[in-house]
Amino acid sequence: MSSRALRKAQREREELAQSEKQDDKPIAEEDEDDEAIAPTKLPPPKASAFALLGDEDEGDDDEDESAEVGGVAVSAPQELTTAASSTSKPKRKKKKKGGKGGGHDGGALKSNGVDDIDEALKQLSTSGHGTGETIAGADASANEACKLLAIDTSHLHAQNEMRRLFGRAALEQQDDEDPAAPNPGGNRRQQRRGQQMGLAQALRGQRAQGGRAGGLSALGLRRNIFVQGKEDWPVSTSGGLGMEIVEKRKDGTVEYRFVHNGAYQDVQSQFESCVASMDPNRLVVLLQHNPYHISTLLQVSEIAKQERDHTTSGDLLERALFSFGRAVHSTFSKSLTEGKARLDFRRPENREFWLASWRYMQNLIYEWAKLLLSLSPDTDPYAIWLVLDQFAIRSQQSLDYLNISRNKTLQGAHDDMPNVLLSQGLAEYRGGNKSKGKQALFTAIGRFPWVVARLMQELNLQPPPGVWGKEPRTDREKLHTDLYATRAKDLWNTPEFSALLTEIASALPPDTPSADPDTAEIALNEARHVLLSDQPALIALIPRAYTSQLTSSSDPLPPPESIASYQTSAVTPSRQAQPDFTSATSNLRELQGLYTFFADLFPWFNPSGAEGATPQPSEEEIERRIQASGVSEDVIVERTQRMMELQRQLIGDVHEDGDDGFPGGLVGDVEAANQIRQRQAMMQDDDSD
């Protein structure tokens, strides 16, 4: 009760006492703010009660006065029992509504009911809090992993990442520069460009035809969570691409999946027919009519990459991600920012997003690498842990990487990976904790000395005795060593870090015990990772069991338990009329990798023979080279036989019967594809004659 209401209540008590001795006479109304008490005759009790209530309402704003008022409010009901009991029924209603009555019932409610309710709420709160602690204790590590995998969607945009790393000046300088013209790449490629419409020219024509003037709306360009759209892109819908929720899991994560409607499935069938025809022009035409079809965008982007038109290739790749961004579920962005969005890699529609993100990730954007890891941290289908450390250090996200890599829930996916342990030490050192970083590097180098020996070879540094001559002992160790040494060398290729590496490696005793041999087989996700890297020397390290499964560059090494949502109705030519170009492409890449492998192993190796005969080495020299490489003789014999087999398939078949070839412009070498097509055309002319 406010102080004004208390004063009025006290005044009403005195007036009731005086009313028994005075006659009924009209009196003037007192001012509500006047604290003096008039000795005139009072109105009837009802009027006085309503006046009290009116003053009580007006005094609601005065409840923030001194602390002493609160003390009076507690004791006032005991003093005003008589006055409160004589009030009318409307006053009791008002008291219930306002909750500020001075009656005995109000005091009982405060002393009994409120205390009981507070006690019950306190017990419920205590009980619920205990249950929450139990659940949180069980899932604390998982919740922490979700927080660490949370994605900042603003960092997914390449321009924002460049601005964060290099400032606005870098972007302004890039805007001032005119885009470089595509490099034709030689006379044969110029002839190919004369035979078919150029990709850039075709896409420029497509933009000119793209609906209303001005291109896509500015609002639609800004609201995309993946990439920043461009105004000159064609105005069109996603063509039937969408996303839906599959499952909301108990741990708080949400599984989504991309979906294709009937119209999109029809375009997908047309796409597969175009791929089977091996005519890149048909793909360009299909893209003109369906400018946001994901498979076509990714495939034509690879054609532009083969043509060395990297500007067009990157533009098409960004358009594919833009189309994905327009199709996502309304809750997907929020789930990403909480690290709780999941996609099932077994679904082909989801794998297209993985592939587009991987190719775009090569722009060295750390947030994209973390996004791919967050979508399926348990299975890691693209083996992101093999490269996440390098992206994090280049993007100056060392602390974030340390927290992610040391989380207990995520540790099982990268247990004892040499690149992770080495990068943890480097991240600690670069983050300012130099003593802890040196200790971590010393431990990692002692466990994996062959990785550092290979790294120092790439950096042209002299290995100290502690790591000199150390070689990988298994195929998986060899793969991890070459992956790290060839891709992370730029992180160490500065005077400061080269000296650091030499200093710690020199402090390592020669008899330091290394880690146990990694006898595990190269996993499917690691093989997929290497194939996507498109480096022949690394592809040669992949077992034949994986490379023989490569049937399409648009879906490399699909999981064996793939979940097909629908079946396309693409019309493909017969086996006699349609060569198996995708198989030949994988063979070509494997052969190139074997050539690189033997060229590194034997300097005199010359498969082309263009520079004349090379003196044959002695058997002792060959044995010495094999022993120095650390590769077993059985592996060399197996790869030699495989190389001869591939040479017969790729060279002999083309010149003899033309039953094999390469998908020109799609996933293989364009020049070789032209030669095969010319050979096939000549054979068809001979048959017609």
XYZ file of C-alpha atoms in Angstrom:
689
model
C 0.000 0.000 0.000
C 1.305 3.462 -0.886
C 2.007 6.228 1.650
C -0.873 8.329 0.316
C -3.298 5.425 0.809
C -2.052 4.961 4.372
C -2.612 8.632 5.132
C -6.138 8.467 3.732
C -6.866 5.316 5.735
C -5.703 7.017 8.935
C -7.785 10.082 8.129
C -10.852 7.896 7.423
C -10.504 6.305 10.829
C -10.547 9.653 12.574
C -13.500 10.874 10.485
C -15.573 7.821 11.428
C -14.962 8.563 15.099
C -16.101 12.166 14.704
C -19.197 11.329 12.630
C -20.981 9.858 15.670
C -21.004 13.257 17.427
C -21.824 15.571 14.534
C -24.964 16.179 12.507
C -25.145 15.494 8.773
C -23.964 18.649 7.000
C -22.432 19.094 3.529
C -18.764 19.616 3.543
C -16.298 20.677 0.873
C -14.210 18.014 -0.767
C -10.666 17.936 0.313
C -7.796 18.043 -2.063
C -6.356 14.550 -2.537
C -2.824 15.760 -2.126
C -3.544 17.769 1.079
C -2.191 16.068 4.160
C -4.336 18.117 6.587
C -7.530 16.568 8.033
C -10.726 18.738 7.880
C -12.928 18.659 11.072
C -16.156 18.895 9.057
C -18.945 16.365 8.742
C -18.036 13.308 6.707
C -19.959 11.804 3.795
C -21.471 8.302 4.062
C -19.024 5.426 4.481
C -19.548 4.166 0.936
C -18.469 7.438 -0.580
C -15.477 7.528 1.701
C -14.523 4.007 0.739
C -14.642 4.779 -2.974
C -12.605 7.903 -2.387
C -10.071 5.788 -0.568
C -9.881 3.403 -3.488
C -9.575 6.270 -5.935
C -6.707 7.717 -3.954
C -5.201 4.278 -3.739
C -5.163 4.001 -7.546
C -3.638 7.429 -7.867
C -0.977 6.477 -5.413
C 0.266 3.483 -7.383
C 3.059 5.574 -8.809
C 4.290 6.492 -5.367
C 5.348 2.983 -4.388
C 8.951 3.738 -5.148
C 9.382 6.056 -2.171
C 11.583 5.350 0.838
C 12.266 1.912 2.257
C 10.375 2.798 5.396
C 7.127 2.792 3.450
C 7.518 -0.884 2.779
C 7.800 -1.495 6.482
C 4.607 0.427 7.181
C 2.782 -1.475 4.489
C 3.363 -4.697 6.345
C 2.035 -3.476 9.698
C -0.795 -1.293 8.380
C -3.384 -4.090 7.902
C -3.237 -4.913 11.629
C -4.047 -1.308 12.533
C -6.817 -0.883 9.957
C -8.800 -4.028 10.640
C -11.923 -2.167 11.664
C -11.889 0.155 8.670
C -11.222 -2.635 6.223
C -14.011 -4.801 7.635
C -16.536 -1.996 7.207
C -15.780 -1.407 3.545
C -18.281 -2.293 0.886
C -18.378 -5.191 -1.541
C -17.089 -3.147 -4.507
C -14.053 -2.335 -2.425
C -13.382 -6.021 -1.891
C -13.548 -6.577 -5.639
C -11.199 -3.694 -6.200
C -8.871 -5.078 -3.609
C -8.759 -8.417 -5.372
C -8.045 -6.755 -8.685
C -5.419 -4.352 -7.453
C -3.933 -6.677 -4.891
C -3.289 -3.743 -2.509
C -6.115 -3.945 -0.015
C -5.417 -3.391 3.661
C -7.834 -6.044 4.995
C -7.144 -9.031 7.145
C -7.778 -11.412 4.235
C -4.986 -9.756 2.284
C -2.631 -10.203 5.195
C -3.565 -13.875 5.471
C -2.911 -14.363 1.770
C 0.476 -12.815 2.069
C 1.423 -14.711 5.178
C 0.054 -18.098 4.125
C -0.837 -18.381 0.412
C 2.142 -16.509 -1.003
C 4.560 -18.320 1.240
C 3.059 -21.673 0.239
C 3.261 -20.837 -3.435
C 6.811 -19.579 -3.101
C 7.763 -22.725 -1.257
C 6.167 -24.930 -3.934
C 7.862 -23.005 -6.721
C 11.144 -23.240 -4.895
C 10.797 -27.012 -4.607
C 9.880 -27.354 -8.277
C 12.786 -25.155 -9.277
C 15.169 -27.185 -7.164
C 13.850 -30.457 -8.597
C 14.017 -29.237 -12.196
C 17.454 -27.800 -11.689
C 18.741 -31.099 -10.437
C 17.319 -32.950 -13.447
C 18.815 -30.392 -15.819
C 22.210 -30.803 -14.222
C 22.016 -34.547 -14.733
C 21.139 -34.210 -18.412
C 23.688 -31.460 -18.932
C 26.333 -33.527 -17.208
C 25.721 -36.427 -19.571
C 25.679 -34.277 -22.711
C 28.078 -31.513 -21.687
C 30.730 -32.527 -24.183
C 28.185 -32.898 -26.994
C 26.693 -29.486 -26.256
C 30.143 -27.980 -26.187
C 30.895 -29.599 -29.546
C 27.779 -28.007 -31.034
C 28.847 -24.613 -29.738
C 32.323 -25.057 -31.205
C 30.870 -26.098 -34.563
C 28.529 -23.102 -34.670
C 28.802 -21.281 -38.000
C 28.948 -17.527 -38.456
C 27.126 -17.203 -41.771
C 28.650 -13.782 -42.411
C 32.074 -15.463 -42.627
C 30.844 -17.766 -45.399
C 31.003 -14.866 -47.853
C 34.424 -14.645 -49.472
C 34.423 -10.844 -49.462
C 33.744 -10.714 -45.720
C 36.592 -13.144 -45.089
C 38.983 -11.086 -47.211
C 37.898 -7.929 -45.422
C 38.514 -9.576 -42.057
C 41.991 -10.784 -43.023
C 43.281 -7.959 -45.212
C 41.001 -4.986 -44.551
C 38.839 -2.945 -46.891
C 41.803 -1.777 -48.942
C 42.213 -5.245 -50.472
C 38.602 -5.283 -51.692
C 38.814 -1.757 -53.058
C 41.950 -2.647 -54.974
C 40.286 -5.770 -56.344
C 37.281 -3.758 -57.536
C 39.522 -1.298 -59.365
C 41.245 -4.028 -61.333
C 39.640 -5.224 -64.556
C 39.032 -8.980 -64.783
C 41.708 -10.755 -66.738
C 40.751 -12.288 -70.042
C 40.668 -16.088 -70.147
C 43.843 -17.704 -71.365
C 43.184 -19.730 -74.530
C 45.939 -22.149 -73.529
C 47.431 -23.059 -76.884
C 46.563 -23.612 -80.532
C 44.547 -26.772 -79.966
C 42.338 -25.100 -77.429
C 41.895 -22.161 -79.785
C 40.723 -24.601 -82.433
C 38.316 -26.105 -79.951
C 36.951 -22.652 -79.156
C 36.428 -22.103 -82.871
C 34.392 -25.288 -83.095
C 31.959 -24.478 -80.299
C 30.518 -21.469 -78.539
C 32.696 -20.151 -75.716
C 31.316 -20.636 -72.221
C 31.756 -17.037 -71.157
C 30.075 -15.790 -74.332
C 27.198 -18.227 -73.897
C 26.654 -17.222 -70.293
C 26.838 -13.528 -71.139
C 24.125 -14.090 -73.699
C 22.129 -15.923 -71.052
C 22.353 -12.965 -68.691
C 21.189 -10.627 -71.434
C 18.086 -12.771 -71.890
C 17.480 -13.194 -68.174
C 14.043 -11.700 -67.605
C 13.426 -8.227 -66.305
C 16.002 -5.477 -66.442
C 18.325 -5.139 -63.503
C 18.707 -8.840 -62.750
C 17.922 -10.314 -59.352
C 16.461 -8.104 -56.665
C 18.845 -6.537 -54.189
C 16.914 -8.055 -51.260
C 17.263 -11.576 -52.663
C 20.983 -11.043 -53.189
C 21.610 -9.883 -49.633
C 19.526 -12.446 -47.773
C 21.354 -15.520 -49.064
C 23.259 -17.226 -46.253
C 25.961 -18.838 -48.400
C 27.216 -16.390 -51.025
C 26.566 -12.860 -52.126
C 24.529 -12.910 -55.332
C 25.267 -10.827 -58.403
C 22.877 -8.498 -60.141
C 23.731 -9.758 -63.627
C 22.717 -13.333 -62.832
C 19.606 -14.571 -64.665
C 16.219 -14.042 -63.073
C 14.762 -17.472 -62.429
C 13.560 -19.744 -59.665
C 15.550 -22.608 -58.184
C 13.674 -24.939 -60.536
C 12.169 -27.153 -57.846
C 15.036 -27.445 -55.360
C 13.925 -27.358 -51.739
C 14.749 -28.520 -48.235
C 12.779 -30.288 -45.547
C 13.312 -31.510 -42.003
C 13.908 -35.237 -41.653
C 14.250 -35.582 -37.897
C 14.587 -33.545 -34.727
C 16.871 -35.571 -32.511
C 16.939 -35.864 -28.746
C 20.376 -34.243 -28.501
C 18.983 -31.042 -30.024
C 20.408 -31.517 -33.522
C 18.134 -31.334 -36.558
C 18.610 -33.426 -39.697
C 17.677 -31.764 -42.985
C 17.730 -32.923 -46.564
C 17.552 -31.257 -49.966
C 14.650 -32.427 -52.126
C 13.828 -32.309 -55.853
C 10.274 -31.912 -57.096
C 8.970 -33.496 -60.307
C 10.105 -30.664 -62.588
C 13.606 -30.760 -61.125
C 13.784 -34.518 -61.580
C 12.944 -34.099 -65.267
C 15.817 -31.635 -65.679
C 18.081 -34.078 -63.837
C 17.218 -36.733 -66.420
C 18.059 -34.296 -69.216
C 21.369 -33.566 -67.521
C 22.350 -37.234 -67.411
C 21.456 -37.575 -71.095
C 23.718 -34.606 -71.896
C 26.573 -36.142 -69.940
C 26.113 -39.426 -71.779
C 26.314 -37.588 -75.120
C 29.763 -36.171 -74.220
C 28.845 -32.878 -75.890
C 29.626 -29.871 -73.667
C 27.503 -27.646 -75.915
C 24.388 -29.549 -74.867
C 25.208 -28.866 -71.233
C 25.584 -25.156 -71.966
C 22.196 -25.112 -73.710
C 20.629 -26.979 -70.793
C 22.100 -24.407 -68.417
C 20.656 -21.573 -70.471
C 17.166 -22.990 -70.008
C 17.735 -23.992 -66.364
C 20.189 -21.410 -64.987
C 20.063 -22.699 -61.400
C 20.213 -26.466 -61.903
C 22.892 -27.648 -59.499
C 24.356 -30.614 -61.408
C 24.619 -28.618 -64.633
C 26.231 -25.668 -62.862
C 28.847 -27.887 -61.242
C 29.601 -29.748 -64.465
C 29.869 -26.652 -66.666
C 32.024 -25.072 -63.965
C 34.449 -27.966 -64.402
C 34.379 -27.483 -68.180
C 35.346 -23.844 -67.699
C 38.093 -24.927 -65.325
C 39.478 -27.313 -67.958
C 39.401 -24.413 -70.420
C 41.353 -22.327 -67.860
C 38.498 -19.862 -67.643
C 38.631 -19.646 -63.865
C 36.469 -16.526 -63.696
C 33.519 -18.276 -65.337
C 34.171 -21.446 -63.355
C 34.043 -19.599 -60.056
C 30.970 -17.634 -61.094
C 29.023 -20.817 -61.857
C 30.140 -22.386 -58.599
C 28.904 -19.373 -56.647
C 25.611 -19.520 -58.498
C 25.152 -23.142 -57.416
C 25.685 -22.211 -53.759
C 23.358 -19.251 -54.220
C 20.679 -21.645 -55.448
C 21.231 -23.848 -52.404
C 20.918 -20.781 -50.186
C 17.559 -19.855 -51.689
C 16.225 -23.386 -51.123
C 17.177 -23.927 -47.470
C 14.573 -24.415 -44.766
C 13.567 -21.394 -42.705
C 15.186 -22.904 -39.591
C 18.374 -24.099 -41.282
C 20.265 -20.848 -40.763
C 19.472 -20.809 -37.036
C 20.530 -24.440 -36.686
C 23.805 -23.641 -38.458
C 24.563 -20.793 -36.089
C 23.960 -23.181 -33.172
C 26.069 -25.974 -34.677
C 23.074 -28.323 -34.739
C 22.305 -28.657 -38.476
C 22.974 -32.107 -39.933
C 22.814 -33.608 -43.436
C 22.906 -37.287 -44.362
C 25.723 -37.888 -46.842
C 23.991 -41.018 -48.131
C 21.427 -38.895 -49.999
C 22.612 -37.826 -53.499
C 20.860 -34.457 -53.218
C 22.896 -33.665 -50.106
C 26.138 -34.841 -51.689
C 25.809 -32.153 -54.353
C 25.943 -29.542 -51.603
C 29.047 -31.207 -50.174
C 30.736 -31.137 -53.580
C 29.865 -27.493 -54.292
C 31.027 -26.468 -50.817
C 34.279 -28.394 -51.170
C 35.149 -26.699 -54.448
C 34.287 -23.296 -53.071
C 36.247 -24.075 -49.906
C 39.435 -24.114 -51.975
C 39.309 -20.309 -51.747
C 40.814 -20.931 -48.299
C 37.697 -20.005 -46.363
C 37.919 -21.653 -42.948
C 34.219 -21.221 -42.148
C 33.258 -23.410 -45.116
C 35.576 -26.182 -43.966
C 34.043 -26.033 -40.502
C 30.563 -26.047 -42.038
C 31.237 -29.312 -43.884
C 32.554 -30.830 -40.672
C 29.529 -29.668 -38.675
C 27.041 -31.227 -41.110
C 28.269 -34.723 -40.247
C 30.946 -34.650 -37.523
C 30.594 -38.353 -36.737
C 31.338 -39.693 -40.224
C 33.251 -36.739 -41.770
C 32.598 -37.964 -45.349
C 35.135 -35.569 -46.930
C 37.854 -36.165 -44.292
C 37.931 -32.484 -43.389
C 40.265 -33.181 -40.475
C 43.071 -33.704 -42.999
C 42.920 -30.045 -44.015
C 40.975 -28.157 -41.325
C 44.143 -27.252 -39.426
C 45.734 -25.554 -42.420
C 42.602 -23.543 -43.193
C 42.327 -22.442 -39.551
C 45.929 -21.246 -39.251
C 45.794 -19.412 -42.583
C 42.568 -17.701 -41.499
C 44.070 -16.736 -38.117
C 41.631 -18.974 -36.257
C 44.211 -20.849 -34.189
C 42.303 -20.616 -30.902
C 39.076 -21.850 -32.475
C 40.912 -24.798 -34.007
C 42.533 -25.706 -30.683
C 39.155 -25.778 -28.968
C 37.559 -27.888 -31.702
C 40.401 -30.372 -32.022
C 40.599 -30.936 -28.253
C 36.890 -31.491 -27.697
C 36.287 -34.992 -26.336
C 33.306 -35.658 -28.591
C 35.261 -34.776 -31.738
C 38.598 -36.346 -30.820
C 37.637 -39.810 -31.998
C 37.458 -38.664 -35.626
C 41.088 -37.482 -35.736
C 42.807 -39.585 -33.103
C 46.598 -39.668 -33.669
C 46.536 -37.812 -36.986
C 50.035 -36.309 -37.404
C 48.789 -33.139 -39.075
C 46.426 -32.432 -36.159
C 49.109 -32.830 -33.493
C 51.678 -30.784 -35.407
C 49.191 -28.020 -36.107
C 48.107 -27.900 -32.465
C 51.665 -27.089 -31.491
C 52.014 -24.532 -34.272
C 48.685 -22.949 -33.321
C 49.774 -22.638 -29.686
C 53.025 -21.003 -30.748
C 51.352 -18.582 -33.156
C 48.728 -17.768 -30.543
C 51.368 -16.449 -28.153
C 51.825 -19.490 -25.882
C 55.293 -20.249 -27.216
C 56.529 -22.516 -24.441
C 53.471 -24.769 -24.624
C 53.631 -24.711 -28.412
C 57.256 -25.840 -28.425
C 56.487 -28.665 -26.033
C 53.579 -29.847 -28.184
C 55.718 -29.688 -31.327
C 58.527 -31.621 -29.627
C 56.083 -34.385 -28.687
C 54.511 -34.505 -32.162
C 57.868 -34.576 -33.967
C 59.062 -37.373 -31.700
C 56.006 -39.455 -32.551
C 55.995 -38.718 -36.306
C 59.581 -37.922 -37.351
C 58.993 -39.057 -40.950
C 56.415 -36.310 -41.457
C 58.902 -33.647 -40.408
C 61.630 -35.198 -42.553
C 59.331 -35.014 -45.583
C 58.289 -31.468 -44.656
C 61.896 -30.316 -44.384
C 62.536 -31.864 -47.781
C 59.776 -29.677 -49.223
C 61.271 -26.630 -47.478
C 64.811 -27.437 -48.713
C 66.056 -27.721 -45.134
C 68.728 -30.117 -43.916
C 67.090 -32.666 -41.591
C 68.857 -33.025 -38.221
C 69.974 -36.471 -37.000
C 66.799 -36.999 -34.994
C 64.611 -37.138 -38.115
C 67.079 -37.833 -40.898
C 66.276 -40.970 -42.884
C 62.910 -41.523 -41.216
C 60.305 -42.917 -43.649
C 56.645 -43.887 -43.373
C 56.098 -47.563 -42.684
C 52.597 -48.105 -44.099
C 50.538 -46.823 -47.012
C 48.316 -44.776 -44.725
C 51.326 -43.142 -43.071
C 52.738 -42.380 -46.504
C 49.463 -40.759 -47.580
C 49.159 -38.603 -44.460
C 52.795 -37.577 -44.747
C 52.565 -36.447 -48.355
C 49.248 -34.702 -47.774
C 50.641 -32.595 -44.958
C 54.086 -31.912 -46.382
C 52.870 -30.756 -49.791
C 49.944 -28.647 -48.573
C 51.171 -27.199 -45.268
C 54.677 -26.222 -46.328
C 53.671 -22.578 -46.843
C 52.743 -22.375 -43.142
C 56.365 -23.132 -42.254
C 58.044 -21.368 -45.164
C 59.043 -18.245 -43.240
C 62.392 -17.590 -41.507
C 60.767 -17.647 -38.064
C 58.896 -20.916 -38.398
C 61.587 -22.659 -40.438
C 64.036 -21.863 -37.659
C 61.520 -23.090 -35.091
C 61.083 -26.385 -36.933
C 64.841 -26.889 -37.227
C 65.415 -25.984 -33.576
C 62.898 -28.465 -32.201
C 63.854 -31.246 -34.616
C 67.516 -30.777 -33.663
C 66.669 -31.178 -29.979
C 65.104 -34.571 -30.657
C 67.369 -37.476 -29.612
C 68.000 -39.956 -32.450
C 66.772 -42.896 -30.359
C 63.399 -41.303 -29.501
C 60.669 -43.968 -29.835
C 58.094 -43.082 -32.457
C 54.399 -43.924 -32.594
C 53.253 -47.452 -33.314
C 52.809 -48.263 -37.011
C 49.439 -47.188 -38.396
C 48.310 -50.472 -39.929
C 44.762 -49.321 -40.687
C 43.652 -49.307 -44.298
C 43.078 -46.051 -46.138
C 39.454 -45.214 -45.413
C 36.810 -44.397 -48.003
C 36.484 -40.779 -46.877
C 40.259 -40.327 -47.106
C 40.272 -41.754 -50.628
C 37.421 -39.394 -51.549
C 39.390 -36.496 -50.085
C 42.453 -37.306 -52.184
C 40.470 -37.780 -55.391
C 38.833 -34.397 -54.885
C 42.247 -32.800 -54.419
C 42.943 -33.676 -58.075
C 46.689 -34.179 -57.541
C 47.993 -37.148 -59.549
C 50.931 -37.799 -57.225
C 48.544 -38.221 -54.299
C 45.948 -40.148 -56.293
C 48.636 -42.723 -57.071
C 48.750 -43.551 -53.345
C 45.078 -44.560 -53.292
C 44.371 -48.295 -53.521
C 43.025 -49.603 -56.801
C 39.879 -50.743 -55.017
C 38.843 -47.085 -54.715
C 40.035 -45.651 -58.006
C 38.237 -48.378 -59.925
C 34.947 -47.167 -58.384
C 35.282 -43.646 -59.787
C 32.416 -43.442 -62.277
C 31.521 -39.749 -62.217
C 33.211 -36.509 -61.265
C 29.869 -35.112 -60.116
C 29.562 -37.790 -57.403
C 33.016 -39.141 -56.519
C 33.000 -42.398 -54.581
C 29.384 -42.474 -53.379
C 28.853 -44.429 -50.154
C 27.844 -48.064 -50.628
C 24.637 -47.515 -48.625
C 23.501 -44.587 -50.770
C 19.808 -43.657 -50.419
C 18.274 -42.827 -53.802
C 15.159 -40.675 -53.507
C 14.096 -41.277 -57.116
C 15.252 -42.875 -60.361
C 15.990 -40.727 -63.394
C 14.719 -41.711 -66.824
C 17.717 -40.619 -68.873
C 17.988 -42.230 -72.294
C 21.530 -43.488 -72.834
C 22.965 -45.014 -76.012
C 23.791 -48.676 -76.240
C 27.079 -50.058 -74.995
C 28.415 -50.554 -78.532
C 27.703 -46.981 -79.569
C 28.616 -45.346 -76.235
C 32.194 -45.626 -74.936
C 32.801 -45.733 -71.211
C 34.418 -42.314 -70.937
C 34.156 -41.893 -67.173
C 36.065 -45.114 -66.583
C 38.752 -43.986 -69.026
C 39.085 -40.687 -67.215
C 39.781 -42.380 -63.907
C 42.335 -44.582 -65.655
C 44.004 -41.509 -67.148
C 44.299 -39.809 -63.790
C 45.616 -42.993 -62.204
C 48.201 -43.356 -64.979
C 49.336 -39.761 -64.533
C 49.735 -40.376 -60.825
C 51.822 -43.478 -61.501
C 54.005 -41.524 -63.915
C 54.645 -38.937 -61.208
C 55.346 -41.636 -58.646
C 57.986 -43.361 -60.781
C 59.488 -40.036 -61.901
C 60.062 -39.099 -58.250
C 61.419 -42.528 -57.450
C 63.641 -42.950 -60.526
C 65.000 -39.711 -62.074
C 65.748 -41.537 -65.333
C 62.106 -42.528 -65.794
C 60.821 -41.126 -69.134
C 57.508 -42.645 -70.292
C 57.176 -40.448 -73.378
C 60.689 -41.028 -74.725
C 60.611 -37.606 -76.377
C 64.150 -36.647 -75.359
C 65.839 -39.754 -76.691
C 67.089 -42.879 -75.014
C 68.118 -42.616 -71.378
C 71.037 -44.700 -70.048
C 69.729 -47.653 -68.131
C 70.780 -47.710 -64.450
C 72.370 -50.669 -62.786
C 70.461 -53.051 -60.553
C 72.394 -51.747 -57.552
C 71.226 -48.215 -58.291
C 67.621 -49.367 -58.586
C 67.800 -51.250 -55.286
C 69.387 -48.255 -53.576
C 66.605 -45.986 -54.802
C 63.932 -48.399 -53.633
C 65.459 -48.739 -50.174
C 65.821 -44.967 -49.817
C 62.180 -44.408 -50.748
C 60.868 -46.772 -48.071
C 58.426 -48.375 -50.537
C 58.382 -52.156 -50.604
C 59.374 -54.039 -53.744
C 55.979 -55.718 -53.898
C 54.286 -52.323 -54.130
C 56.651 -51.221 -56.907
C 56.057 -54.412 -58.872
C 52.297 -54.079 -58.447
C 52.318 -50.458 -59.604
C 54.571 -51.267 -62.547
C 52.148 -53.918 -63.739
C 49.244 -51.556 -63.204
C 50.982 -48.821 -65.215
C 51.557 -51.187 -68.136
C 47.938 -52.286 -68.020
C 46.692 -48.697 -68.061
C 48.991 -47.844 -70.956
C 47.521 -50.687 -72.987
C 43.963 -49.588 -72.183
C 44.412 -45.867 -72.746
C 46.860 -45.866 -75.641
C 46.381 -49.154 -77.466
C 42.574 -49.050 -77.385
C 42.408 -45.519 -78.771
C 44.647 -46.246 -81.748
C 43.303 -49.689 -82.503
C 39.530 -49.814 -82.177
C 38.401 -46.554 -80.521
C 36.212 -48.355 -77.993
C 37.448 -46.255 -75.118
C 37.953 -42.537 -74.564
C 37.715 -39.535 -72.317
C 34.810 -37.228 -71.511
C 36.151 -34.061 -73.073
C 35.330 -30.977 -71.089
C 33.549 -32.937 -68.372
C 36.073 -34.628 -66.165
C 39.040 -35.498 -68.384
C 41.571 -33.976 -70.714
C 40.001 -31.879 -73.467
C 42.709 -32.422 -76.051
C 42.566 -36.187 -75.668
C 38.809 -36.063 -76.029
C 39.082 -34.155 -79.306
C 41.482 -36.759 -80.670
C 39.095 -39.542 -79.692
C 36.111 -37.828 -81.283
C 38.037 -37.271 -84.503
C 39.043 -40.934 -84.517
C 35.455 -42.030 -83.950
C 34.183 -39.726 -86.708
C 36.690 -41.179 -89.165
C 35.614 -44.704 -88.250
C 31.942 -43.811 -88.706
C 32.704 -42.323 -92.136
C 34.537 -45.484 -93.128
C 31.586 -47.594 -92.029
C 29.129 -45.466 -93.985
C 31.270 -45.745 -97.121
